[in-house]
Structure formats: C-alpha cells, structure tokens
Coordinates of C-alpha atoms in Angstrom, one line a residue:
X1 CA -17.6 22.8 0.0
X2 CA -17.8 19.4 -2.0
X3 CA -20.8 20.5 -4.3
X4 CA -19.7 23.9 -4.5
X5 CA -16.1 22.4 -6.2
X6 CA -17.8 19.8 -7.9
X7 CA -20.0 22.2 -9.7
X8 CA -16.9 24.7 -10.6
X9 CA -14.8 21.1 -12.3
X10 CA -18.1 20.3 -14.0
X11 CA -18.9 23.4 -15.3
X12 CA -15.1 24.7 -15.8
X13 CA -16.0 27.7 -14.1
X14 CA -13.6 28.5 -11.5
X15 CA -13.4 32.5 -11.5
X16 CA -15.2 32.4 -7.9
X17 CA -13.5 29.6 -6.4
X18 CA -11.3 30.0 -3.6
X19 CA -7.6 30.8 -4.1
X20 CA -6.7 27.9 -1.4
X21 CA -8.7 25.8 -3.0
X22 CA -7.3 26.3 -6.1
X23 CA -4.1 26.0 -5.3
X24 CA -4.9 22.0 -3.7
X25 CA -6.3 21.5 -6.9
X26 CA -3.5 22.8 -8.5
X27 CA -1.1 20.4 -6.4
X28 CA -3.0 17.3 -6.8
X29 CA -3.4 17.8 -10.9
X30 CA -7.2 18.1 -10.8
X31 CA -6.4 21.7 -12.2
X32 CA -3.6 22.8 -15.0
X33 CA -2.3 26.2 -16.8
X34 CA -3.8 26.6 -19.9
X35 CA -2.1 25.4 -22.7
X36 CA -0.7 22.6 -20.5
X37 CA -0.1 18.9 -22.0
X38 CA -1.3 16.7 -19.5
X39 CA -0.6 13.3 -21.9
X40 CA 3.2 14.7 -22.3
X41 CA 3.5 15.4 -18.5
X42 CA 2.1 11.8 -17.8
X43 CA 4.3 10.0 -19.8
X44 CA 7.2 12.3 -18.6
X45 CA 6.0 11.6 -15.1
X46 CA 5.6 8.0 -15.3
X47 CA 9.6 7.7 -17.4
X48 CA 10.8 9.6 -14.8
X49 CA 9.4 7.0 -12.5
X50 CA 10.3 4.3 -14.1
X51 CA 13.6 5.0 -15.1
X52 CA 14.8 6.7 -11.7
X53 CA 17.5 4.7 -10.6
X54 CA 17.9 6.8 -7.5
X55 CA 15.9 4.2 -5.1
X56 CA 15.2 0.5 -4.7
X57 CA 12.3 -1.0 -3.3
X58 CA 12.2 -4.5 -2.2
X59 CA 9.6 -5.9 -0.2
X60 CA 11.0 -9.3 1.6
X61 CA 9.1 -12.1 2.2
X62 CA 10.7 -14.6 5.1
X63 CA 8.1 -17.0 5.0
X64 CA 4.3 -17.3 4.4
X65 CA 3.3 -18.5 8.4
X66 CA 1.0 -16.5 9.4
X67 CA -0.4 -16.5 13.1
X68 CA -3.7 -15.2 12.0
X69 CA -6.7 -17.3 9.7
X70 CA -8.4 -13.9 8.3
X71 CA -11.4 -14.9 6.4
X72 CA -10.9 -12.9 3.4
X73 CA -7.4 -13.6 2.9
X74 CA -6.8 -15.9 -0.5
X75 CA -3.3 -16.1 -0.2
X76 CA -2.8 -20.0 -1.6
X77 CA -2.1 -22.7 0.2
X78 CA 1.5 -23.4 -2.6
X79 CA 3.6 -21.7 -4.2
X80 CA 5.3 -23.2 -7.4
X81 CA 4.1 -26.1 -5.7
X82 CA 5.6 -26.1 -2.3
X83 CA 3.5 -26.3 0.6
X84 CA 3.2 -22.7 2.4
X85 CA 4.5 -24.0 5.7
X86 CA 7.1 -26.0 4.5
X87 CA 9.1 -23.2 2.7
X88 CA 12.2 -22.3 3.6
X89 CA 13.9 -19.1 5.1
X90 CA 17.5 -19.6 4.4
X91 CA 18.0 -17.7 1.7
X92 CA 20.0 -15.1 3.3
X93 CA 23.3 -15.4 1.3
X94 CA 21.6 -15.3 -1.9
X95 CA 19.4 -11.8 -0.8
X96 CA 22.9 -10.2 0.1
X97 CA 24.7 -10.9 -2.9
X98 CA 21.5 -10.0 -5.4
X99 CA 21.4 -6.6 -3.6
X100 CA 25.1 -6.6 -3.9
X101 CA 25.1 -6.5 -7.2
X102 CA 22.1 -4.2 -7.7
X103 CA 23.7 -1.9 -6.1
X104 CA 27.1 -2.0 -7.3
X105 CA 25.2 -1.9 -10.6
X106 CA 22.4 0.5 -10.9
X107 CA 24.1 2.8 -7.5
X108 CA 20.6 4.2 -5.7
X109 CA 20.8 6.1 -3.0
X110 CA 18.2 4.9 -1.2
X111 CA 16.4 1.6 -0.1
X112 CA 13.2 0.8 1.2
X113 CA 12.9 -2.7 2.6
X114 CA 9.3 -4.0 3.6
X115 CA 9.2 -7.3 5.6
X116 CA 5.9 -8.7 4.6
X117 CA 4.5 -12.5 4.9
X118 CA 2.4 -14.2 6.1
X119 CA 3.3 -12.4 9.2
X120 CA 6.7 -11.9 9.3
X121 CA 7.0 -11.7 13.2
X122 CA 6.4 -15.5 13.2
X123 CA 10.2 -15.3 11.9
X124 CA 11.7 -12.3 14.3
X125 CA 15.2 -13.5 14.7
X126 CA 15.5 -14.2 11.3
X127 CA 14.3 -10.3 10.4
X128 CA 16.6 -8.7 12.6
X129 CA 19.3 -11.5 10.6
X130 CA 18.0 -10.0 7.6
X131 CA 18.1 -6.6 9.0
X132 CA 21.3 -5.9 9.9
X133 CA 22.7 -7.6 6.6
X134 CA 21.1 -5.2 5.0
X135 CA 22.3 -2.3 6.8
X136 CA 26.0 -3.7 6.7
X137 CA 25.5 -3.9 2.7
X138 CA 23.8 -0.1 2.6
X139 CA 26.6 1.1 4.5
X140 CA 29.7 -0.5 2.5
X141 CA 27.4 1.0 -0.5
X142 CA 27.0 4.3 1.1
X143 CA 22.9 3.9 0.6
X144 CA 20.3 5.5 3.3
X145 CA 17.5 2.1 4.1
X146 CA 14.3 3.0 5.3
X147 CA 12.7 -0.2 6.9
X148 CA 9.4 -1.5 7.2
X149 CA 6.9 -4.3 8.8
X150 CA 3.7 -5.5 7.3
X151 CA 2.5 -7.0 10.1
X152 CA -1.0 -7.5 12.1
X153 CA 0.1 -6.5 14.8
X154 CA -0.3 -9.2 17.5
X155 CA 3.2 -10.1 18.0
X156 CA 4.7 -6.3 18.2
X157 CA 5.5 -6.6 21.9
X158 CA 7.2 -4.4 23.5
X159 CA 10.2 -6.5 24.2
X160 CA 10.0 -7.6 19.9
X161 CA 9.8 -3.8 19.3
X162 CA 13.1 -2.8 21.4
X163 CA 15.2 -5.7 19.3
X164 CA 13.8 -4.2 15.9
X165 CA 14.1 -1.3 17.1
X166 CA 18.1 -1.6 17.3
X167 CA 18.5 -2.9 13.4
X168 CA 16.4 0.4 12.6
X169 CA 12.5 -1.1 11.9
X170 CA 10.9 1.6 13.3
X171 CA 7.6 1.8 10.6
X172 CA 4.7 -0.6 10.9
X173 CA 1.7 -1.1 8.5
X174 CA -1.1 -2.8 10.8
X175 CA -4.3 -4.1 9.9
X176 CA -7.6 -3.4 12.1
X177 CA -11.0 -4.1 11.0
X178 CA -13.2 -2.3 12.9
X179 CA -14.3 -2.5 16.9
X180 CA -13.3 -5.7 19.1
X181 CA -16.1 -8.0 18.1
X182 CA -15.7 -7.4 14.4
X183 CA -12.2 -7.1 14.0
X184 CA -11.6 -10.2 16.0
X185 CA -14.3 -12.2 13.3
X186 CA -12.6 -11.3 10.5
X187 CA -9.0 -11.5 11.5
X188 CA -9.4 -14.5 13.3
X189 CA -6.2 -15.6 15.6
X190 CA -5.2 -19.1 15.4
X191 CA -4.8 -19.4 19.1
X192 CA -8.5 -18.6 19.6
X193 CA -7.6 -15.4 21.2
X194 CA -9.4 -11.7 21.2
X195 CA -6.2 -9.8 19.7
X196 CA -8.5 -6.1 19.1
X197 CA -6.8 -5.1 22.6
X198 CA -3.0 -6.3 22.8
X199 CA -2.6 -4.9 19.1
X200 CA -3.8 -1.1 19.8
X201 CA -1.4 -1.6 23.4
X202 CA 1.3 -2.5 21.0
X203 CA 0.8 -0.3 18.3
X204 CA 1.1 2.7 21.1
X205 CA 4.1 1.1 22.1
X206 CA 5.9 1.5 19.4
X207 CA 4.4 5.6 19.2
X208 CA 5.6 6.6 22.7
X209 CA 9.3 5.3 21.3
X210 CA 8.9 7.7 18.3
X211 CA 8.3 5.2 16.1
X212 CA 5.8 5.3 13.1
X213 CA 2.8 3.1 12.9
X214 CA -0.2 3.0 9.9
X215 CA -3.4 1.5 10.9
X216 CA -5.8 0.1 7.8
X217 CA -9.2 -1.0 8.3
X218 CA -10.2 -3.5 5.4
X219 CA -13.8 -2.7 4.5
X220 CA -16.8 -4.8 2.5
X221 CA -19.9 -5.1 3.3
X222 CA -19.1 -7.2 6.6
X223 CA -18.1 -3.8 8.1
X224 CA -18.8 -0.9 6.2
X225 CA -21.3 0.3 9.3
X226 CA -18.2 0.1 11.9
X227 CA -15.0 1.7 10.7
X228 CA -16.5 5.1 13.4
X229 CA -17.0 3.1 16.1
X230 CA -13.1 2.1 15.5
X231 CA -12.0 5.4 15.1
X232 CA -13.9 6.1 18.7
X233 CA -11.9 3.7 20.1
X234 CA -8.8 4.8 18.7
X235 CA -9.6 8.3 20.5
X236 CA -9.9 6.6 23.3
X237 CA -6.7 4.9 23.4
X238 CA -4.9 8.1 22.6
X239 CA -4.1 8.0 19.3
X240 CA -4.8 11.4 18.6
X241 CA -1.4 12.6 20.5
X242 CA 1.0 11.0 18.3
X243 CA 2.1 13.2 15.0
X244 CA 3.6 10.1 13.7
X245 CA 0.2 7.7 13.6
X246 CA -1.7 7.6 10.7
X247 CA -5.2 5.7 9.7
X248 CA -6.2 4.6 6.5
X249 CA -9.0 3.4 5.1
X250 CA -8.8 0.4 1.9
X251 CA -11.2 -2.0 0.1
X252 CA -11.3 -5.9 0.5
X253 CA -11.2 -6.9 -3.0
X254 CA -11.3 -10.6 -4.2
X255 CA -8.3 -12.0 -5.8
X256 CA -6.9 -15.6 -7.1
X257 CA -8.6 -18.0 -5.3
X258 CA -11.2 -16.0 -3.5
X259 CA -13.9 -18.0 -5.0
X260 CA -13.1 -20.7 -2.7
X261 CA -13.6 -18.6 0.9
X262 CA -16.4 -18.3 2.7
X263 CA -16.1 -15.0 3.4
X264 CA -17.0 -14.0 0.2
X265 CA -20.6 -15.9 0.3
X266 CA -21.7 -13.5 3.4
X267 CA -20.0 -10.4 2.4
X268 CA -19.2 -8.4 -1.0
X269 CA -16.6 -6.1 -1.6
X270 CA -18.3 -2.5 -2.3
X271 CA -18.7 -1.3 -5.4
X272 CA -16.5 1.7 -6.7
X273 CA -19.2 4.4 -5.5
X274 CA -19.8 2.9 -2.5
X275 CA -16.5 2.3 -1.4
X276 CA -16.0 6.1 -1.9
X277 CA -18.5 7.5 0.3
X278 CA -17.5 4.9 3.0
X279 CA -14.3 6.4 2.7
X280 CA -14.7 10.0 2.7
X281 CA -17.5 9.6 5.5
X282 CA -14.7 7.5 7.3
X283 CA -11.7 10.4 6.6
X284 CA -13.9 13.1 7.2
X285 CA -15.4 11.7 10.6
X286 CA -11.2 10.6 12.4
X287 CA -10.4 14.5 11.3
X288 CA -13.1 15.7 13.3
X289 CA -12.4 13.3 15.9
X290 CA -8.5 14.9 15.6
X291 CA -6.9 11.8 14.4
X292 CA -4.6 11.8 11.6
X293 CA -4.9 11.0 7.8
X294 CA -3.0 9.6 5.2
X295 CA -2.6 11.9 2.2
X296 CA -5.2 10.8 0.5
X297 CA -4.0 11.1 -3.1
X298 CA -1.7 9.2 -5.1
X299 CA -0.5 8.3 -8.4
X300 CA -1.1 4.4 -9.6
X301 CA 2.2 3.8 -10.4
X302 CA 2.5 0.4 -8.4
X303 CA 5.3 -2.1 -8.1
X304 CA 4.8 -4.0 -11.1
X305 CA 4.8 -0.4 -12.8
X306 CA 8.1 0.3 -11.6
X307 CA 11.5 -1.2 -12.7
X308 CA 13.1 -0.8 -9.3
X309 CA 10.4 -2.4 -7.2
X310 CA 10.6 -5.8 -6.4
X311 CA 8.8 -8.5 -4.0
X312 CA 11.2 -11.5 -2.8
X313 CA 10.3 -14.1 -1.1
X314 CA 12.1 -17.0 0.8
X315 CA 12.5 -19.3 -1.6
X316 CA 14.4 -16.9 -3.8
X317 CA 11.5 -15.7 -6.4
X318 CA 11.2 -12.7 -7.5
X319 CA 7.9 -11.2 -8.5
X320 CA 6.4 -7.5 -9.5
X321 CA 3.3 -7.7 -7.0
X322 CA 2.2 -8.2 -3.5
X323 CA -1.5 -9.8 -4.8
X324 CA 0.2 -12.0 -7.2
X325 CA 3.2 -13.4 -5.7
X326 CA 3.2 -17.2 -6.3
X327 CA 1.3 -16.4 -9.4
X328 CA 3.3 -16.7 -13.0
X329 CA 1.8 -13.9 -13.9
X330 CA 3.6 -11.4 -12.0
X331 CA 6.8 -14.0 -11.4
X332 CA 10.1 -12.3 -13.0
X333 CA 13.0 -14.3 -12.3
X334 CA 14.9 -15.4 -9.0
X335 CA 17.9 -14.5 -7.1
X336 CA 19.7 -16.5 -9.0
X337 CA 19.5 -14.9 -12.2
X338 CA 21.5 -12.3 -13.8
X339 CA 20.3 -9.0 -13.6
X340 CA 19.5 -7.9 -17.2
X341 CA 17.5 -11.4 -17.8
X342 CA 15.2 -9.8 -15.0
X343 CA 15.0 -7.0 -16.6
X344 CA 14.1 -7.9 -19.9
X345 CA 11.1 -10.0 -18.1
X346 CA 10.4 -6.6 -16.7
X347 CA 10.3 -4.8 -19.9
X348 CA 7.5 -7.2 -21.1
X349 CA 5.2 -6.0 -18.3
X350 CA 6.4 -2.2 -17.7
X351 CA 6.2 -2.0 -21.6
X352 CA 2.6 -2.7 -22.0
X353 CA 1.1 0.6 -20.8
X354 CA -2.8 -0.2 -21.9
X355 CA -3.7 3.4 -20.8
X356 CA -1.5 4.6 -23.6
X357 CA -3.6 2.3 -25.6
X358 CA -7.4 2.4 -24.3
X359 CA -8.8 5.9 -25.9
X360 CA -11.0 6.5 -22.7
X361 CA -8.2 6.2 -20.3
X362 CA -6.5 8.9 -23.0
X363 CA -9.5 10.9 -22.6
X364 CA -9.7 10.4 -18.7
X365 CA -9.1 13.6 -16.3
X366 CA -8.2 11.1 -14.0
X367 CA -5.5 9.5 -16.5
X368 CA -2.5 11.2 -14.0
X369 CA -3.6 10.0 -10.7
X370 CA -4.7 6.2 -11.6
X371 CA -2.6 5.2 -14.9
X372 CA -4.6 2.1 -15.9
X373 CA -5.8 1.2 -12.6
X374 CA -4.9 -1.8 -11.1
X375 CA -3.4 -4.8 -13.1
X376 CA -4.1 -7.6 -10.6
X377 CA -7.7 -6.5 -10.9
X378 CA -7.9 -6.2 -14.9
X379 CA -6.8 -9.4 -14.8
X380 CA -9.8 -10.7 -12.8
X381 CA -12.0 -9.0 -14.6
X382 CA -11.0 -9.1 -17.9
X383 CA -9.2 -13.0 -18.3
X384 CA -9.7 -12.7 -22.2
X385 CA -7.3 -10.6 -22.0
X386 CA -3.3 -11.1 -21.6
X387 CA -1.9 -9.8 -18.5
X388 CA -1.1 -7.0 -17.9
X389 CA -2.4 -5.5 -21.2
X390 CA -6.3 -4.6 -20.0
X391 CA -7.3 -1.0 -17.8
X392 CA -9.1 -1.4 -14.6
X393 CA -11.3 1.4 -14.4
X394 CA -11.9 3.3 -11.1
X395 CA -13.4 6.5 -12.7
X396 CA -16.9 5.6 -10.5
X397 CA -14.7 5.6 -7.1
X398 CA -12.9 9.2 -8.3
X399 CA -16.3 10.8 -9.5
X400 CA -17.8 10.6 -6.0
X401 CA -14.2 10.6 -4.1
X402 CA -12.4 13.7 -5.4
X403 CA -14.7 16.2 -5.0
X404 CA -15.5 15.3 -1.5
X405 CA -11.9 14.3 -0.3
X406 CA -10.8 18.2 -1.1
X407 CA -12.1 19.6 1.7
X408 CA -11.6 17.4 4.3
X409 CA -8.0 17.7 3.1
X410 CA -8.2 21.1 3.7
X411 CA -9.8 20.9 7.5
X412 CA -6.6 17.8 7.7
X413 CA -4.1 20.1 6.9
X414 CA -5.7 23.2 8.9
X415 CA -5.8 20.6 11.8
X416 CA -2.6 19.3 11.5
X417 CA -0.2 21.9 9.0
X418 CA 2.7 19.6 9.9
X419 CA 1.3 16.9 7.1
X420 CA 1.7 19.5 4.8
X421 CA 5.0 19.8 5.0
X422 CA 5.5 16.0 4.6
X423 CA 2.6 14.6 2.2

C-alpha cells in the first residue's frame, strides 16, 4: 500500500488508485481539484487561524518543581534570573483579572487551559485553586473550558485524580519512554524510585473514570529499539479497552542548553528519516496490537504562530512557546501589561512568516501541513539568523512519513471508525 501511493504522488498518476484512498488524500491536502490555489488556501487557512478569536489557549505554568531529573530535559536552572525552585506561585489574582479582560475583550467561546511545569502536581492544591477560578470566570463569561495536565504521571493517584476530577481536569498528556528498565533511566525519579509501574496503574485509573489520558514515548537513539516492547506492555495492562487512550510517538530534540547534559554525549536525537520510520514502524505495530493512535497529521501552526495562544507562568510572564519559555526570545509581555502592548509584541513574531519568504518552502507540497517548521528549532540551527525569521525544514521526515502513515491510517480507522468521527 505505501509504495503503490508513493509511486501514484511521484508519478501524478492516480487514475488507478483507490477511491478510499483518494479520498484520505484528499482530507489531509496531499491531493487537490485541479485548478486549486494551494498558496491562497494556505494563507487563508493560516489568517483564519490566526485571526479566530473564537478560542483561547493558555497553557499555565504554577511553578517549575519538578519530581522527576529526566536526562534529556534542558529546561534551565533560572528564569530572568530567579532560581527555578525559588519562584513563586501566587500569582492567582493577577491570572484572573488578565483573563478577565481577554475575555471581556476579544469574547471566545472557548478556553483550553493546560497546567504544565515542571510537574505541576508538585503544586495540586494550588491547580484545583487555579481551577475553579477559572471555571467561576468562564461561567460569568458564558465560555466552555476544556482543561488539561502535562504531567509525568507519578503523582496521578487515584485519590489526586478524584479532587481534579471535581474542578473538571479530566485530560492528561503523560510521558513514557519505553519498558520499565529504560523508561525509569531516562526519566529518572528524584526519590530513587522505579515509577514505569505506578504510572501505567494511574494512568488506567483515570480511563476506568471516563477520563482521557495521551501517552508519548520520547525517542533518540537511547531507545529507538524499545518503543514495541512498550506498546506490549501497554496490551498487557489493558490499554486496548479504553476508546478514550491514545499513544503517541515524538522526537527528543536538543534545545537551549542541551549542550551542557549528559545525555546528549551517549545518545543523538534521530535524524529526520530516521525518526520517520521509527515512527510509522512504531504506529503501524500498536494498531496491530489494537491500541489506539493519534491522528497522525497536523498542520504546524504552533503557539507562537497563533495570536490567541499563550504560555504563563508563575511569575506572571508571558511567552509564545513551551521550548522557550524563560528565553527572550519567545518572551511577550506579562500580566501586568495591557493587552494591545502584547499584542503588538505578538505582531513582530506572527508577522514574520519566512515560508512566505523562503522560495522552496513556496515550492514545497508540504508547505500546508508544516508552515516553516518549527521556530524553536530554526533558531538552533540557523543563529545567524533573527528569530523567528529562518524555516526549519522537515521535508526528509514527510518524504519517508507520508506515504507510509496513509495506510496505517486506514487499518486505524478500519480498526477503530469512531476516530474518524473525531480526528
């Protein structure tokens, strides 16, 4: 099935080609009516984006603490020059009136909040504080909230899980490496502890209460070799009963300060083509084994792309990306500025748009789907130039990705036709 679609895109001849199929190429913009401006519909796409005031996202930060010393993490050890462990978390009052006044302001109807840290479980009581501030704010406002933990999972017990549960977090995004021995190597808990165990137990704690939880695997080089032998073991568990799990599979990369781990000495990140075989051989091998997928698609319009995105953290800064917060680069302003000097600091990074610039990305099939690529990574990779005016290329990872991925999405959705519905 992947060669035989390959050779149809390659060639452009795709008389013989499956209806089905065509029609999956058709949704995921891989295929277009003839005559069709793909450069108009991406910049219509991406203004519509952009400029769609319907939703907020805001992904909240109540401290950096984190219970976990994961050797590829870089996070730095200050922000603006405070000491990680020494920020505060008392910003509560200012969060409240900020979103206040977006609100009031730009009137979405909906808001996604994302706790995020550090680990934000090392601060609980202070989440649910945060939590049901929030929902008291939607609801004057007349705004739906979808909530969400980042979290790795080893403090999600069951009796944490019933008091989120009752300010509405009900979604968690986990992080699992691989089997026992190699998960518990790379995301090392402080207390010396094996954590593999009592974070699958309360991952299907939260699933047997109808809640929704995402499991990623990180994968480099360190443990490219073992992300079946985690899949097996999510089988084993049971994760295949629950419609609401999910597994996903994405790419250690190095980032600010990575030069000075460890990690990085013993393992590489994988290149582009490698990364996408890992992947597809990683998707294709937990559908056979009947466990559910992430729609494994997307278009690259992340937060610091989007005007109404937003990561705040607990000392009141504002910033336009998870990788870079604490970083100037992607710093925009604080709670305690007005909202249109945040959002001219916005324009000067939502305005650059290289991919309208760079000719290849112009030329690119893939121009829809990854929009420049990622700016945290051009800006490793090309420090000559200012950020976020340079194109981060992932045309190697989508050559050897897309053709693949197509089928196995079709098996998925065969599998499972309920993710259809909701992808």
């Amino acid at each position: 099935m992947g060669k035989h679609v390959a050779d149809a895109l390659k060639s452009g001849n795709i008389e013989h080609m499956p209806e089905h199929v065509k029609n999956v190429l058709l949704e995921a913009g891989y295929l277009v009516e003839d005559g069709f401006d793909e450069k108009a519909f991406v910049e219509y796409r991406l203004r519509s984006q952009r400029y769609d005031a319907r939703s907020l996202s805001v992904t909240y930060i109540p401290g950096y603490k984190c219970n976990f010393a994961c050797t590829y993490c870089y996070a730095s050890l200050q922000v603006h020059g405070v000491p990680l462990d020494e920020r505060p978390h008392n910003n509560l009052d200012k969060l409240i009136g900020w979103l206040s006044n977006y609100l009031s302001t730009m009137q979405p109807r909906l808001l996604s909040f994302a706790f995020h840290g550090g680990e934000p479980l090392m601060y609980t009581n202070y989440v649910i504080d945060v939590a049901k501030a929030v929902m008291k704010l939607a609801s004057r406002h007349d705004v739906n909230v979808e909530n969400s933990v980042v979290s790795n999972g080893s403090l999600l017990s069951q009796a944490v899980y019933e008091r989120l549960r009752e300010v509405n977090i009900n979604k968690f995004l986990i992080t699992v490496d691989g089997p026992p021995n190699v998960h518990d190597s790379r995301r090392i808990s402080r207390n010396g502890k094996s954590s593999f165990d009592r974070i699958l137990s309360n991952a299907l704690n939260v699933l047997e209460n109808a809640g929704t939880v995402i499991i990623s695997a990180n994968v480099d080089s360190g443990n490219k070799e073992h992300i079946h032998e985690l899949i097996d073991r999510l089988v084993e568990r049971g994760f295949t009963h629950y419609p609401s799990f999910r597994f996903v599979v994405a790419s250690v990369l190095k980032g600010p300060g990575s030069e000075l781990l460890s990690h990085f000495e013993k393992f590489q990140p994988l290149d582009l083509k490698e990364f996408a075989k890992v992947k597809v051989d990683a998707y294709r091998y937990a559908t056979q084994k009947g466990i559910r997928t992430s729609y494994p698609f997307g278009i690259g319009l992340c937060s610091l792309k989007l005007p109404n995105s937003f990561i705040i953290d607990s000392n009141s800064n504002i910033y336009k990306c998870t990788t870079l917060v604490g970083h100037n680069e992607s710093w925009v302003g604080s709670l305690d500025d007005d909202l249109e000097v945040i959002a001219r600091r916005i324009s000067q990074l939502d305005m650059a748009e290289p991919w309208v610039k760079d000719e290849t990305c112009q030329q690119c099939v893939y121009l829809p789907m990854c929009v420049g690529g990622c700016p945290q990574q051009a800006m490793l990779t090309k420090p000559q130039t200012p950020f976020p005016h340079a194109v981060w290329c992932p045309k190697d990872f989508l050559n050897v990705y897309t053709p693949s991925i197509l089928g196995i999405l079709e098996e998925r959705n065969r599998r499972f036709p309920e993710l259809a519905q909701v992808d």
